[in-house]
PDB file of C-alpha atoms in Angstrom:
ATOM      1  CA  MET A 382     -10.508  -5.265 -30.719  1.00  0.00           C
ATOM      2  CA  SER A 383      -7.409  -5.803 -33.146  1.00  0.00           C
ATOM      3  CA  SER A 384      -5.340  -9.213 -32.502  1.00  0.00           C
ATOM      4  CA  LEU A 385      -1.597  -8.517 -31.051  1.00  0.00           C
ATOM      5  CA  LYS A 386      -0.503  -9.359 -34.448  1.00  0.00           C
ATOM      6  CA  ASP A 387      -0.960  -5.204 -35.017  1.00  0.00           C
ATOM      7  CA  LYS A 388       0.487  -4.395 -31.773  1.00  0.00           C
ATOM      8  CA  ALA A 389       3.696  -3.472 -30.144  1.00  0.00           C
ATOM      9  CA  ILE A 390       5.900  -5.117 -27.651  1.00  0.00           C
ATOM     10  CA  ALA A 391       7.390  -3.293 -24.974  1.00  0.00           C
ATOM     11  CA  CYS A 392      10.152  -5.002 -22.672  1.00  0.00           C
ATOM     12  CA  ALA A 393      10.457  -3.442 -19.163  1.00  0.00           C
ATOM     13  CA  GLY A 394      12.993  -4.040 -16.245  1.00  0.00           C
ATOM     14  CA  ASN A 395      16.384  -5.098 -16.048  1.00  0.00           C
ATOM     15  CA  TRP A 396      19.495  -3.601 -18.338  1.00  0.00           C
ATOM     16  CA  ILE A 397      22.907  -5.085 -17.674  1.00  0.00           C
ATOM     17  CA  VAL A 398      26.185  -5.474 -19.290  1.00  0.00           C
ATOM     18  CA  ASP A 399      27.446  -8.760 -18.635  1.00  0.00           C
ATOM     19  CA  ILE A 400      30.997  -9.117 -18.771  1.00  0.00           C
ATOM     20  CA  VAL A 401      31.695 -12.771 -19.658  1.00  0.00           C
ATOM     21  CA  GLN A 402      34.640 -14.603 -18.804  1.00  0.00           C
ATOM     22  CA  THR A 403      35.379 -18.194 -19.586  1.00  0.00           C
ATOM     23  CA  ILE A 404      37.626 -19.799 -17.180  1.00  0.00           C
ATOM     24  CA  ASP A 405      39.307 -23.488 -16.929  1.00  0.00           C
ATOM     25  CA  THR A 406      37.665 -24.320 -13.421  1.00  0.00           C
ATOM     26  CA  TRP A 407      36.233 -22.477 -10.208  1.00  0.00           C
ATOM     27  CA  PRO A 408      39.293 -21.914  -8.091  1.00  0.00           C
ATOM     28  CA  GLN A 409      39.740 -21.874  -4.641  1.00  0.00           C
ATOM     29  CA  LYS A 410      39.763 -19.194  -2.246  1.00  0.00           C
ATOM     30  CA  SER A 411      42.926 -16.998  -3.002  1.00  0.00           C
ATOM     31  CA  ASP A 412      44.155 -19.164  -6.102  1.00  0.00           C
ATOM     32  CA  LEU A 413      44.943 -17.808  -9.401  1.00  0.00           C
ATOM     33  CA  VAL A 414      42.701 -19.106 -12.643  1.00  0.00           C
ATOM     34  CA  HIS A 415      43.242 -18.183 -16.263  1.00  0.00           C
ATOM     35  CA  ILE A 416      40.556 -16.224 -18.113  1.00  0.00           C
ATOM     36  CA  ARG A 417      40.580 -17.835 -21.577  1.00  0.00           C
ATOM     37  CA  HIS A 418      38.008 -15.780 -23.330  1.00  0.00           C
ATOM     38  CA  GLU A 419      36.276 -12.652 -22.336  1.00  0.00           C
ATOM     39  CA  VAL A 420      33.516 -10.824 -24.091  1.00  0.00           C
ATOM     40  CA  MET A 421      31.121  -7.901 -23.284  1.00  0.00           C
ATOM     41  CA  GLY A 422      27.457  -7.741 -23.925  1.00  0.00           C
ATOM     42  CA  VAL A 423      24.031  -6.250 -23.075  1.00  0.00           C
ATOM     43  CA  GLY A 424      22.203  -8.576 -20.613  1.00  0.00           C
ATOM     44  CA  GLY A 425      18.984  -8.750 -18.229  1.00  0.00           C
ATOM     45  CA  GLY A 426      15.532  -9.634 -18.734  1.00  0.00           C
ATOM     46  CA  ALA A 427      14.241  -6.758 -20.524  1.00  0.00           C
ATOM     47  CA  ALA A 428      17.558  -6.063 -22.964  1.00  0.00           C
ATOM     48  CA  ASN A 429      17.539  -9.709 -23.663  1.00  0.00           C
ATOM     49  CA  VAL A 430      14.205 -10.423 -24.565  1.00  0.00           C
ATOM     50  CA  VAL A 431      13.849  -7.348 -26.553  1.00  0.00           C
ATOM     51  CA  LEU A 432      17.119  -7.830 -28.448  1.00  0.00           C
ATOM     52  CA  ASP A 433      16.304 -11.373 -29.170  1.00  0.00           C
ATOM     53  CA  LEU A 434      12.590 -10.342 -30.762  1.00  0.00           C
ATOM     54  CA  ALA A 435      14.743  -7.641 -32.656  1.00  0.00           C
ATOM     55  CA  ALA A 436      16.842 -10.537 -33.963  1.00  0.00           C
ATOM     56  CA  PHE A 437      14.198 -12.525 -35.327  1.00  0.00           C
ATOM     57  CA  ASP A 438      14.086  -9.997 -38.015  1.00  0.00           C
ATOM     58  CA  ALA A 439      10.420 -10.172 -38.209  1.00  0.00           C
ATOM     59  CA  GLY A 440       9.214  -6.409 -38.486  1.00  0.00           C
ATOM     60  CA  LEU A 441       8.089  -6.226 -34.914  1.00  0.00           C
ATOM     61  CA  ARG A 442       7.759  -2.931 -33.493  1.00  0.00           C
ATOM     62  CA  LEU A 443       9.568  -3.005 -30.252  1.00  0.00           C
ATOM     63  CA  TYR A 444      10.191  -0.826 -27.348  1.00  0.00           C
ATOM     64  CA  ALA A 445      13.120  -0.787 -24.706  1.00  0.00           C
ATOM     65  CA  VAL A 446      11.963   0.508 -21.109  1.00  0.00           C
ATOM     66  CA  GLY A 447      14.372   0.607 -17.842  1.00  0.00           C
ATOM     67  CA  LEU A 448      17.095   2.590 -16.546  1.00  0.00           C
ATOM     68  CA  VAL A 449      20.577   3.259 -17.327  1.00  0.00           C
ATOM     69  CA  GLY A 450      23.382   5.556 -15.899  1.00  0.00           C
ATOM     70  CA  GLY A 451      25.802   8.247 -17.655  1.00  0.00           C
ATOM     71  CA  ASP A 452      28.607   5.996 -17.990  1.00  0.00           C
ATOM     72  CA  ALA A 453      30.367   3.648 -21.010  1.00  0.00           C
ATOM     73  CA  HIS A 454      28.141   0.701 -20.099  1.00  0.00           C
ATOM     74  CA  ALA A 455      24.715   2.927 -20.764  1.00  0.00           C
ATOM     75  CA  GLY A 456      26.175   3.806 -24.267  1.00  0.00           C
ATOM     76  CA  LEU A 457      26.940   0.296 -24.967  1.00  0.00           C
ATOM     77  CA  CYS A 458      23.199  -0.486 -24.132  1.00  0.00           C
ATOM     78  CA  ARG A 459      22.145   2.472 -26.339  1.00  0.00           C
ATOM     79  CA  SER A 460      24.040   1.710 -29.107  1.00  0.00           C
ATOM     80  CA  ALA A 461      22.485  -2.250 -28.757  1.00  0.00           C
ATOM     81  CA  CYS A 462      18.785  -0.859 -29.439  1.00  0.00           C
ATOM     82  CA  ASP A 463      20.027   1.584 -31.965  1.00  0.00           C
ATOM     83  CA  ALA A 464      21.835  -1.238 -34.005  1.00  0.00           C
ATOM     84  CA  ALA A 465      18.908  -3.570 -33.630  1.00  0.00           C
ATOM     85  CA  GLY A 466      15.857  -0.910 -34.582  1.00  0.00           C
ATOM     86  CA  VAL A 467      14.378  -1.041 -31.028  1.00  0.00           C
ATOM     87  CA  ASP A 468      12.732   2.510 -30.106  1.00  0.00           C
ATOM     88  CA  ARG A 469      14.447   3.438 -26.764  1.00  0.00           C
ATOM     89  CA  ARG A 470      12.212   6.496 -25.851  1.00  0.00           C
ATOM     90  CA  TRP A 471      11.594   4.840 -22.608  1.00  0.00           C
ATOM     91  CA  LEU A 472      15.041   3.689 -21.684  1.00  0.00           C
ATOM     92  CA  LYS A 473      15.964   6.504 -19.365  1.00  0.00           C
ATOM     93  CA  THR A 474      19.017   7.874 -17.813  1.00  0.00           C
ATOM     94  CA  SER A 475      19.751   8.031 -14.103  1.00  0.00           C
ATOM     95  CA  ALA A 476      21.719  11.191 -13.368  1.00  0.00           C
ATOM     96  CA  THR A 477      22.999   9.457  -9.610  1.00  0.00           C
ATOM     97  CA  ALA A 478      23.209   5.512 -10.360  1.00  0.00           C
ATOM     98  CA  MET A 479      25.221   3.631 -12.464  1.00  0.00           C
ATOM     99  CA  THR A 480      24.440   1.039 -15.278  1.00  0.00           C
ATOM    100  CA  ALA A 481      23.909  -2.135 -13.602  1.00  0.00           C
ATOM    101  CA  HIS A 482      26.783  -4.609 -14.660  1.00  0.00           C
ATOM    102  CA  THR A 483      27.669  -8.023 -13.893  1.00  0.00           C
ATOM    103  CA  GLN A 484      30.779 -10.366 -13.822  1.00  0.00           C
ATOM    104  CA  VAL A 485      29.641 -13.775 -15.447  1.00  0.00           C
ATOM    105  CA  MET A 486      32.433 -16.631 -14.697  1.00  0.00           C
ATOM    106  CA  ASN A 487      31.668 -19.339 -16.995  1.00  0.00           C
ATOM    107  CA  VAL A 488      33.281 -22.695 -16.584  1.00  0.00           C
ATOM    108  CA  PRO A 489      32.409 -24.764 -19.750  1.00  0.00           C
ATOM    109  CA  GLY A 490      30.268 -27.905 -19.225  1.00  0.00           C
ATOM    110  CA  ASP A 491      29.799 -27.166 -15.572  1.00  0.00           C
ATOM    111  CA  SER A 492      28.648 -23.653 -14.441  1.00  0.00           C
ATOM    112  CA  ARG A 493      28.050 -19.974 -14.701  1.00  0.00           C
ATOM    113  CA  THR A 494      28.436 -17.662 -11.764  1.00  0.00           C
ATOM    114  CA  PHE A 495      27.258 -14.125 -11.536  1.00  0.00           C
ATOM    115  CA  PHE A 496      29.102 -11.150  -9.581  1.00  0.00           C
ATOM    116  CA  TYR A 497      26.191  -8.374  -9.957  1.00  0.00           C
ATOM    117  CA  HIS A 498      26.164  -4.864  -9.279  1.00  0.00           C
ATOM    118  CA  PRO A 499      22.461  -3.507  -9.342  1.00  0.00           C
ATOM    119  CA  GLY A 500      23.322   0.221  -9.873  1.00  0.00           C
ATOM    120  CA  CYS A 501      19.965   1.820 -11.889  1.00  0.00           C
ATOM    121  CA  ASN A 502      17.943  -1.620 -11.706  1.00  0.00           C
ATOM    122  CA  ASP A 503      17.559  -1.062  -7.963  1.00  0.00           C
ATOM    123  CA  ALA A 504      16.672   2.795  -8.773  1.00  0.00           C
ATOM    124  CA  LEU A 505      13.832   2.070 -11.202  1.00  0.00           C
ATOM    125  CA  THR A 506      10.373   3.185 -10.202  1.00  0.00           C
ATOM    126  CA  GLU A 507       6.749   3.149 -11.419  1.00  0.00           C
ATOM    127  CA  ALA A 508       7.221   6.994 -12.615  1.00  0.00           C
ATOM    128  CA  ASP A 509      10.005   5.519 -14.800  1.00  0.00           C
ATOM    129  CA  ILE A 510       7.516   3.145 -16.691  1.00  0.00           C
ATOM    130  CA  PRO A 511       4.810   5.278 -18.065  1.00  0.00           C
ATOM    131  CA  VAL A 512       2.412   2.243 -19.489  1.00  0.00           C
ATOM    132  CA  GLU A 513      -0.576   4.721 -20.270  1.00  0.00           C
ATOM    133  CA  GLU A 514       1.993   6.438 -22.964  1.00  0.00           C
ATOM    134  CA  MET A 515       2.882   2.992 -24.208  1.00  0.00           C
ATOM    135  CA  ALA A 516      -0.974   1.953 -24.608  1.00  0.00           C
ATOM    136  CA  ALA A 517      -1.310   5.108 -26.428  1.00  0.00           C
ATOM    137  CA  GLU A 518       1.716   4.210 -28.873  1.00  0.00           C
ATOM    138  CA  GLY A 519       0.107   0.710 -29.751  1.00  0.00           C
ATOM    139  CA  VAL A 520       1.867  -1.415 -27.386  1.00  0.00           C
ATOM    140  CA  GLY A 521      -0.116  -4.779 -26.783  1.00  0.00           C
ATOM    141  CA  ILE A 522       2.267  -7.011 -24.869  1.00  0.00           C
ATOM    142  CA  PHE A 523       4.080  -5.764 -21.799  1.00  0.00           C
ATOM    143  CA  TYR A 524       6.922  -7.573 -20.459  1.00  0.00           C
ATOM    144  CA  LEU A 525       8.476  -7.130 -16.986  1.00  0.00           C
ATOM    145  CA  GLY A 526      11.641  -8.985 -16.028  1.00  0.00           C
ATOM    146  CA  TYR A 527      13.120  -9.737 -13.426  1.00  0.00           C
ATOM    147  CA  ILE A 528      10.668  -9.574 -10.709  1.00  0.00           C
ATOM    148  CA  ASN A 529      13.248 -10.042  -7.773  1.00  0.00           C
ATOM    149  CA  LEU A 530      15.817  -8.132  -9.266  1.00  0.00           C
ATOM    150  CA  LEU A 531      14.348  -4.742  -9.651  1.00  0.00           C
ATOM    151  CA  GLY A 532      14.897  -3.279  -5.939  1.00  0.00           C
ATOM    152  CA  ALA A 533      12.801  -0.658  -5.716  1.00  0.00           C
ATOM    153  CA  LEU A 534       9.890  -2.291  -7.600  1.00  0.00           C
ATOM    154  CA  ASP A 535       9.977  -5.445  -5.711  1.00  0.00           C
ATOM    155  CA  ALA A 536       9.765  -3.937  -2.260  1.00  0.00           C
ATOM    156  CA  LEU A 537       6.583  -4.833  -0.457  1.00  0.00           C
ATOM    157  CA  GLU A 538       3.992  -2.475   1.364  1.00  0.00           C
ATOM    158  CA  GLY A 539       0.707  -3.580   2.336  1.00  0.00           C
ATOM    159  CA  GLY A 540       0.978  -6.580   0.437  1.00  0.00           C
ATOM    160  CA  THR A 541       1.830  -5.440  -2.762  1.00  0.00           C
ATOM    161  CA  THR A 542       4.923  -3.972  -4.741  1.00  0.00           C
ATOM    162  CA  GLY A 543       5.235  -1.596  -7.425  1.00  0.00           C
ATOM    163  CA  ALA A 544       5.820  -4.105 -10.069  1.00  0.00           C
ATOM    164  CA  ALA A 545       2.243  -5.517  -9.412  1.00  0.00           C
ATOM    165  CA  ARG A 546       1.131  -2.008  -9.661  1.00  0.00           C
ATOM    166  CA  ILE A 547       2.410  -1.355 -12.777  1.00  0.00           C
ATOM    167  CA  LEU A 548       1.214  -4.939 -14.160  1.00  0.00           C
ATOM    168  CA  SER A 549      -2.342  -3.847 -13.033  1.00  0.00           C
ATOM    169  CA  ARG A 550      -1.973  -0.584 -15.141  1.00  0.00           C
ATOM    170  CA  ALA A 551      -0.800  -2.342 -17.884  1.00  0.00           C
ATOM    171  CA  ARG A 552      -3.711  -4.689 -18.000  1.00  0.00           C
ATOM    172  CA  ALA A 553      -6.175  -1.830 -17.309  1.00  0.00           C
ATOM    173  CA  CYS A 554      -4.864  -0.425 -20.641  1.00  0.00           C
ATOM    174  CA  GLY A 555      -5.644  -3.276 -22.301  1.00  0.00           C
ATOM    175  CA  MET A 556      -2.119  -5.057 -22.502  1.00  0.00           C
ATOM    176  CA  VAL A 557      -1.283  -8.458 -22.276  1.00  0.00           C
ATOM    177  CA  THR A 558       1.419  -8.962 -19.215  1.00  0.00           C
ATOM    178  CA  VAL A 559       4.319 -11.330 -19.260  1.00  0.00           C
ATOM    179  CA  VAL A 560       6.401 -11.917 -16.516  1.00  0.00           C
ATOM    180  CA  ASP A 561       9.867 -13.409 -16.042  1.00  0.00           C
ATOM    181  CA  LEU A 562      11.577 -14.434 -12.663  1.00  0.00           C
ATOM    182  CA  VAL A 563      15.419 -14.902 -11.582  1.00  0.00           C
ATOM    183  CA  SER A 564      16.592 -17.213  -9.253  1.00  0.00           C
ATOM    184  CA  ALA A 565      17.452 -15.003  -6.737  1.00  0.00           C
ATOM    185  CA  ASP A 566      17.703 -16.569  -2.936  1.00  0.00           C
ATOM    186  CA  THR A 567      15.891 -13.642  -0.753  1.00  0.00           C
ATOM    187  CA  SER A 568      13.666 -13.990   2.266  1.00  0.00           C
ATOM    188  CA  THR A 569      10.985 -12.202   0.287  1.00  0.00           C
ATOM    189  CA  PHE A 570      10.910 -13.998  -2.929  1.00  0.00           C
ATOM    190  CA  ALA A 571       8.134 -15.958  -2.632  1.00  0.00           C
ATOM    191  CA  ALA A 572       5.815 -12.772  -1.215  1.00  0.00           C
ATOM    192  CA  THR A 573       7.404 -10.610  -3.990  1.00  0.00           C
ATOM    193  CA  VAL A 574       5.859 -13.127  -6.748  1.00  0.00           C
ATOM    194  CA  MET A 575       2.808 -13.968  -5.086  1.00  0.00           C
ATOM    195  CA  ALA A 576       1.866  -9.984  -5.081  1.00  0.00           C
ATOM    196  CA  ALA A 577       2.110  -9.940  -8.602  1.00  0.00           C
ATOM    197  CA  LEU A 578       0.476 -13.021  -9.870  1.00  0.00           C
ATOM    198  CA  PRO A 579      -3.119 -11.805  -9.986  1.00  0.00           C
ATOM    199  CA  THR A 580      -1.581  -9.154 -12.536  1.00  0.00           C
ATOM    200  CA  VAL A 581       0.228 -11.959 -14.925  1.00  0.00           C
ATOM    201  CA  ASP A 582      -1.316 -13.240 -17.832  1.00  0.00           C
ATOM    202  CA  TYR A 583       1.622 -15.339 -18.777  1.00  0.00           C
ATOM    203  CA  LEU A 584       4.585 -16.784 -15.955  1.00  0.00           C
ATOM    204  CA  PHE A 585       7.566 -17.790 -17.179  1.00  0.00           C
ATOM    205  CA  LEU A 586       9.732 -19.659 -14.658  1.00  0.00           C
ATOM    206  CA  ASN A 587      12.169 -22.514 -14.016  1.00  0.00           C
ATOM    207  CA  GLU A 588      11.831 -25.262 -11.213  1.00  0.00           C
ATOM    208  CA  VAL A 589      14.495 -23.729  -8.945  1.00  0.00           C
ATOM    209  CA  GLU A 590      11.767 -20.271  -9.117  1.00  0.00           C
ATOM    210  CA  ALA A 591       8.570 -22.279  -9.146  1.00  0.00           C
ATOM    211  CA  ALA A 592       9.468 -24.108  -5.870  1.00  0.00           C
ATOM    212  CA  ARG A 593      10.913 -21.062  -4.191  1.00  0.00           C
ATOM    213  CA  THR A 594       7.537 -19.041  -4.884  1.00  0.00           C
ATOM    214  CA  LEU A 595       5.491 -21.713  -3.478  1.00  0.00           C
ATOM    215  CA  GLY A 596       7.843 -22.787  -0.769  1.00  0.00           C
ATOM    216  CA  ARG A 597       8.169 -26.088  -1.595  1.00  0.00           C
ATOM    217  CA  PRO A 598      11.480 -28.597  -1.345  1.00  0.00           C
ATOM    218  CA  PRO A 599      13.385 -28.210  -5.097  1.00  0.00           C
ATOM    219  CA  ILE A 600      11.753 -29.926  -7.737  1.00  0.00           C
ATOM    220  CA  PRO A 601      13.821 -32.073  -9.811  1.00  0.00           C
ATOM    221  CA  ALA A 602      13.590 -31.090 -13.704  1.00  0.00           C
ATOM    222  CA  GLY A 603      12.420 -34.628 -14.518  1.00  0.00           C
ATOM    223  CA  ASP A 604       9.759 -34.515 -12.090  1.00  0.00           C
ATOM    224  CA  ARG A 605       6.793 -34.038 -14.457  1.00  0.00           C
ATOM    225  CA  ALA A 606       4.252 -34.467 -11.484  1.00  0.00           C
ATOM    226  CA  GLY A 607       5.826 -32.322  -9.187  1.00  0.00           C
ATOM    227  CA  LEU A 608       6.371 -29.343 -11.976  1.00  0.00           C
ATOM    228  CA  GLU A 609       2.512 -30.081 -12.821  1.00  0.00           C
ATOM    229  CA  ALA A 610       1.618 -29.613  -9.144  1.00  0.00           C
ATOM    230  CA  ALA A 611       3.389 -26.369  -9.107  1.00  0.00           C
ATOM    231  CA  ALA A 612       2.125 -24.882 -12.060  1.00  0.00           C
ATOM    232  CA  ARG A 613      -1.512 -25.792 -11.063  1.00  0.00           C
ATOM    233  CA  ALA A 614      -0.618 -23.894  -7.522  1.00  0.00           C
ATOM    234  CA  LEU A 615       0.887 -21.065  -9.285  1.00  0.00           C
ATOM    235  CA  GLN A 616      -2.197 -20.804 -11.536  1.00  0.00           C
ATOM    236  CA  ALA A 617      -4.731 -21.237  -8.476  1.00  0.00           C
ATOM    237  CA  ALA A 618      -2.518 -18.450  -7.019  1.00  0.00           C
ATOM    238  CA  GLY A 619      -3.578 -15.806  -9.785  1.00  0.00           C
ATOM    239  CA  ALA A 620      -1.212 -16.507 -12.648  1.00  0.00           C
ATOM    240  CA  GLY A 621      -2.997 -16.718 -16.108  1.00  0.00           C
ATOM    241  CA  ARG A 622      -0.890 -19.375 -18.133  1.00  0.00           C
ATOM    242  CA  VAL A 623       2.207 -20.507 -16.532  1.00  0.00           C
ATOM    243  CA  VAL A 624       5.284 -21.603 -18.836  1.00  0.00           C
ATOM    244  CA  LEU A 625       7.500 -23.875 -16.904  1.00  0.00           C
ATOM    245  CA  HIS A 626      11.087 -24.623 -18.471  1.00  0.00           C
ATOM    246  CA  THR A 627      13.884 -26.893 -17.618  1.00  0.00           C
ATOM    247  CA  GLY A 628      17.118 -28.542 -19.024  1.00  0.00           C
ATOM    248  CA  GLN A 629      14.687 -31.452 -19.654  1.00  0.00           C
ATOM    249  CA  GLY A 630      11.829 -30.106 -20.815  1.00  0.00           C
ATOM    250  CA  ALA A 631       9.067 -27.027 -20.813  1.00  0.00           C
ATOM    251  CA  LEU A 632       5.599 -27.135 -19.371  1.00  0.00           C
ATOM    252  CA  TRP A 633       3.040 -25.183 -20.821  1.00  0.00           C
ATOM    253  CA  PHE A 634      -0.480 -25.049 -18.396  1.00  0.00           C
ATOM    254  CA  ASP A 635      -3.346 -23.524 -18.946  1.00  0.00           C
ATOM    255  CA  GLY A 636      -5.890 -25.422 -16.745  1.00  0.00           C
ATOM    256  CA  ALA A 637      -4.288 -28.548 -18.743  1.00  0.00           C
ATOM    257  CA  PRO A 638      -0.354 -29.453 -19.076  1.00  0.00           C
ATOM    258  CA  LEU A 639       1.198 -29.727 -22.439  1.00  0.00           C
ATOM    259  CA  TRP A 640       4.815 -30.863 -22.426  1.00  0.00           C
ATOM    260  CA  ALA A 641       7.693 -30.245 -25.204  1.00  0.00           C
ATOM    261  CA  GLU A 642      10.964 -31.448 -25.206  1.00  0.00           C
ATOM    262  CA  PRO A 643      14.268 -29.393 -25.565  1.00  0.00           C
ATOM    263  CA  CYS A 644      16.115 -29.096 -28.821  1.00  0.00           C
ATOM    264  CA  ALA A 645      19.442 -31.295 -28.698  1.00  0.00           C
ATOM    265  CA  VAL A 646      22.987 -29.585 -28.764  1.00  0.00           C
ATOM    266  CA  ALA A 647      26.065 -31.074 -29.186  1.00  0.00           C
ATOM    267  CA  PRO A 648      28.163 -30.235 -25.690  1.00  0.00           C
ATOM    268  CA  GLY A 649      30.713 -29.390 -28.241  1.00  0.00           C
ATOM    269  CA  ASP A 650      28.785 -26.488 -29.712  1.00  0.00           C
ATOM    270  CA  ILE A 651      27.514 -24.970 -26.407  1.00  0.00           C
ATOM    271  CA  VAL A 652      29.622 -21.800 -25.865  1.00  0.00           C
ATOM    272  CA  SER A 653      27.534 -20.272 -23.015  1.00  0.00           C
ATOM    273  CA  PRO A 654      24.018 -20.950 -21.434  1.00  0.00           C
ATOM    274  CA  VAL A 655      23.846 -17.256 -20.154  1.00  0.00           C
ATOM    275  CA  GLY A 656      20.999 -15.966 -22.402  1.00  0.00           C
ATOM    276  CA  ALA A 657      19.106 -19.262 -23.024  1.00  0.00           C
ATOM    277  CA  GLY A 658      16.301 -18.986 -20.547  1.00  0.00           C
ATOM    278  CA  ASP A 659      15.669 -15.103 -21.899  1.00  0.00           C
ATOM    279  CA  ALA A 660      16.191 -16.664 -25.535  1.00  0.00           C
ATOM    280  CA  PHE A 661      13.294 -19.629 -24.470  1.00  0.00           C
ATOM    281  CA  CYS A 662      10.855 -16.561 -23.520  1.00  0.00           C
ATOM    282  CA  ALA A 663      11.404 -14.346 -26.409  1.00  0.00           C
ATOM    283  CA  GLY A 664      10.546 -17.152 -28.827  1.00  0.00           C
ATOM    284  CA  ALA A 665       7.164 -18.160 -26.785  1.00  0.00           C
ATOM    285  CA  LEU A 666       6.728 -14.304 -26.725  1.00  0.00           C
ATOM    286  CA  TYR A 667       6.647 -14.127 -30.316  1.00  0.00           C
ATOM    287  CA  GLY A 668       4.446 -16.854 -30.802  1.00  0.00           C
ATOM    288  CA  ILE A 669       1.889 -15.210 -28.314  1.00  0.00           C
ATOM    289  CA  HIS A 670       2.160 -11.972 -30.508  1.00  0.00           C
ATOM    290  CA  GLN A 671       1.262 -14.047 -33.563  1.00  0.00           C
ATOM    291  CA  GLY A 672      -1.578 -15.982 -31.939  1.00  0.00           C
ATOM    292  CA  TRP A 673       0.243 -19.208 -32.254  1.00  0.00           C
ATOM    293  CA  ASP A 674      -1.374 -22.329 -30.457  1.00  0.00           C
ATOM    294  CA  ALA A 675       0.812 -23.483 -27.415  1.00  0.00           C
ATOM    295  CA  GLY A 676       2.866 -26.160 -29.126  1.00  0.00           C
ATOM    296  CA  ARG A 677       4.138 -23.798 -32.098  1.00  0.00           C
ATOM    297  CA  CYS A 678       5.353 -21.377 -29.452  1.00  0.00           C
ATOM    298  CA  LEU A 679       7.212 -23.996 -27.406  1.00  0.00           C
ATOM    299  CA  SER A 680       8.779 -25.068 -30.425  1.00  0.00           C
ATOM    300  CA  LEU A 681      10.294 -21.896 -31.330  1.00  0.00           C
ATOM    301  CA  ALA A 682      11.343 -21.308 -27.764  1.00  0.00           C
ATOM    302  CA  HIS A 683      13.420 -24.211 -27.604  1.00  0.00           C
ATOM    303  CA  ARG A 684      15.130 -23.619 -30.925  1.00  0.00           C
ATOM    304  CA  ALA A 685      15.543 -19.825 -29.618  1.00  0.00           C
ATOM    305  CA  ALA A 686      17.031 -21.685 -26.371  1.00  0.00           C
ATOM    306  CA  ALA A 687      19.214 -24.038 -28.450  1.00  0.00           C
ATOM    307  CA  ALA A 688      20.677 -21.083 -30.678  1.00  0.00           C
ATOM    308  CA  SER A 689      21.531 -18.844 -27.819  1.00  0.00           C
ATOM    309  CA  LEU A 690      23.709 -21.635 -26.191  1.00  0.00           C
ATOM    310  CA  LYS A 691      25.881 -21.247 -29.263  1.00  0.00           C
ATOM    311  CA  GLY A 692      26.692 -17.513 -28.518  1.00  0.00           C
ATOM    312  CA  ALA A 693      29.324 -16.089 -25.968  1.00  0.00           C
ATOM    313  CA  THR A 694      26.931 -13.130 -24.857  1.00  0.00           C
ATOM    314  CA  ALA A 695      23.246 -13.617 -24.124  1.00  0.00           C
ATOM    315  CA  THR A 696      22.018 -12.439 -27.497  1.00  0.00           C
ATOM    316  CA  GLU A 697      24.553 -12.620 -30.133  1.00  0.00           C
ATOM    317  CA  GLY A 698      23.718 -16.518 -31.002  1.00  0.00           C
ATOM    318  CA  ILE A 699      19.914 -15.368 -31.948  1.00  0.00           C
ATOM    319  CA  PRO A 700      19.579 -15.982 -36.053  1.00  0.00           C
ATOM    320  CA  PRO A 701      16.636 -14.405 -38.016  1.00  0.00           C
ATOM    321  CA  LEU A 702      13.428 -16.082 -37.490  1.00  0.00           C
ATOM    322  CA  ARG A 703      13.330 -17.785 -41.126  1.00  0.00           C
ATOM    323  CA  VAL A 704      16.966 -19.662 -40.120  1.00  0.00           C
ATOM    324  CA  LEU A 705      14.918 -20.658 -36.624  1.00  0.00           C
ATOM    325  CA  LEU A 706      12.223 -22.207 -38.581  1.00  0.00           C
ATOM    326  CA  GLY A 707      14.092 -23.495 -41.830  1.00  0.00           C
TER     327      GLY A 707
END
């Protein structure tokens, strides 16, 4: 069997256009607040991860997978793929739904708030993700994100979901499956994730998502014992390796814990945290593709996340790999 180095990476799931607006402070209801800066960029799990991987400029074969509309926002998604050299043959067009988009309200040093229109992401179905075709094209890693923000694919029936079935098919084709979560507060959050866990080789999530999946009280970002217990429980529920990231560090759990500290970033250098989690995932995913050990994967993941903080959109702060590793 050939190594993953010889294989392509396909990133499926959310394609969103983010309109990131920086404001001074969060207003009271009916108040006015100034928008100090506005920028538009492509966002969403699949989009961010594949474009971050492309920004590494490491010669990877990359595929965009998802659904966009026939609108101007869709054009931005396609143009971003073309500029990055990402193959978008499986980035399909809906005749009925509009491209997903989000108004991101960024208060520097304080918070970011998302006003999200799901559009095509809710309409994405199993038929739109032909994993068997991808395997025939040499795809070795299949990323899906974000579970719990995929509408039709998250729908539970008979204890399973469309997302779980897609991941199972990908594994049957010999692909390594990678899943990322989103901090959505829904009544079916835990059940949707649990349905997918037995089909996941690498699970990426933060402390909020870990607690919601397991039905536990919030886990403080610095509570290593609590985070290790959560990772152990997630693995016992079926996940392969668990990669749990917080603002205070990251845990790679594969039967035993490995901790890594984040890269220090001066507060004045932080423009927006909107894409940091996806950049972390992209860095780790590159290491997985290259066959690196867990420590090296986490090191690049943290470097990519730190670089992302310096860009206004989810992906514009990511430099080539030679810069990240220099």
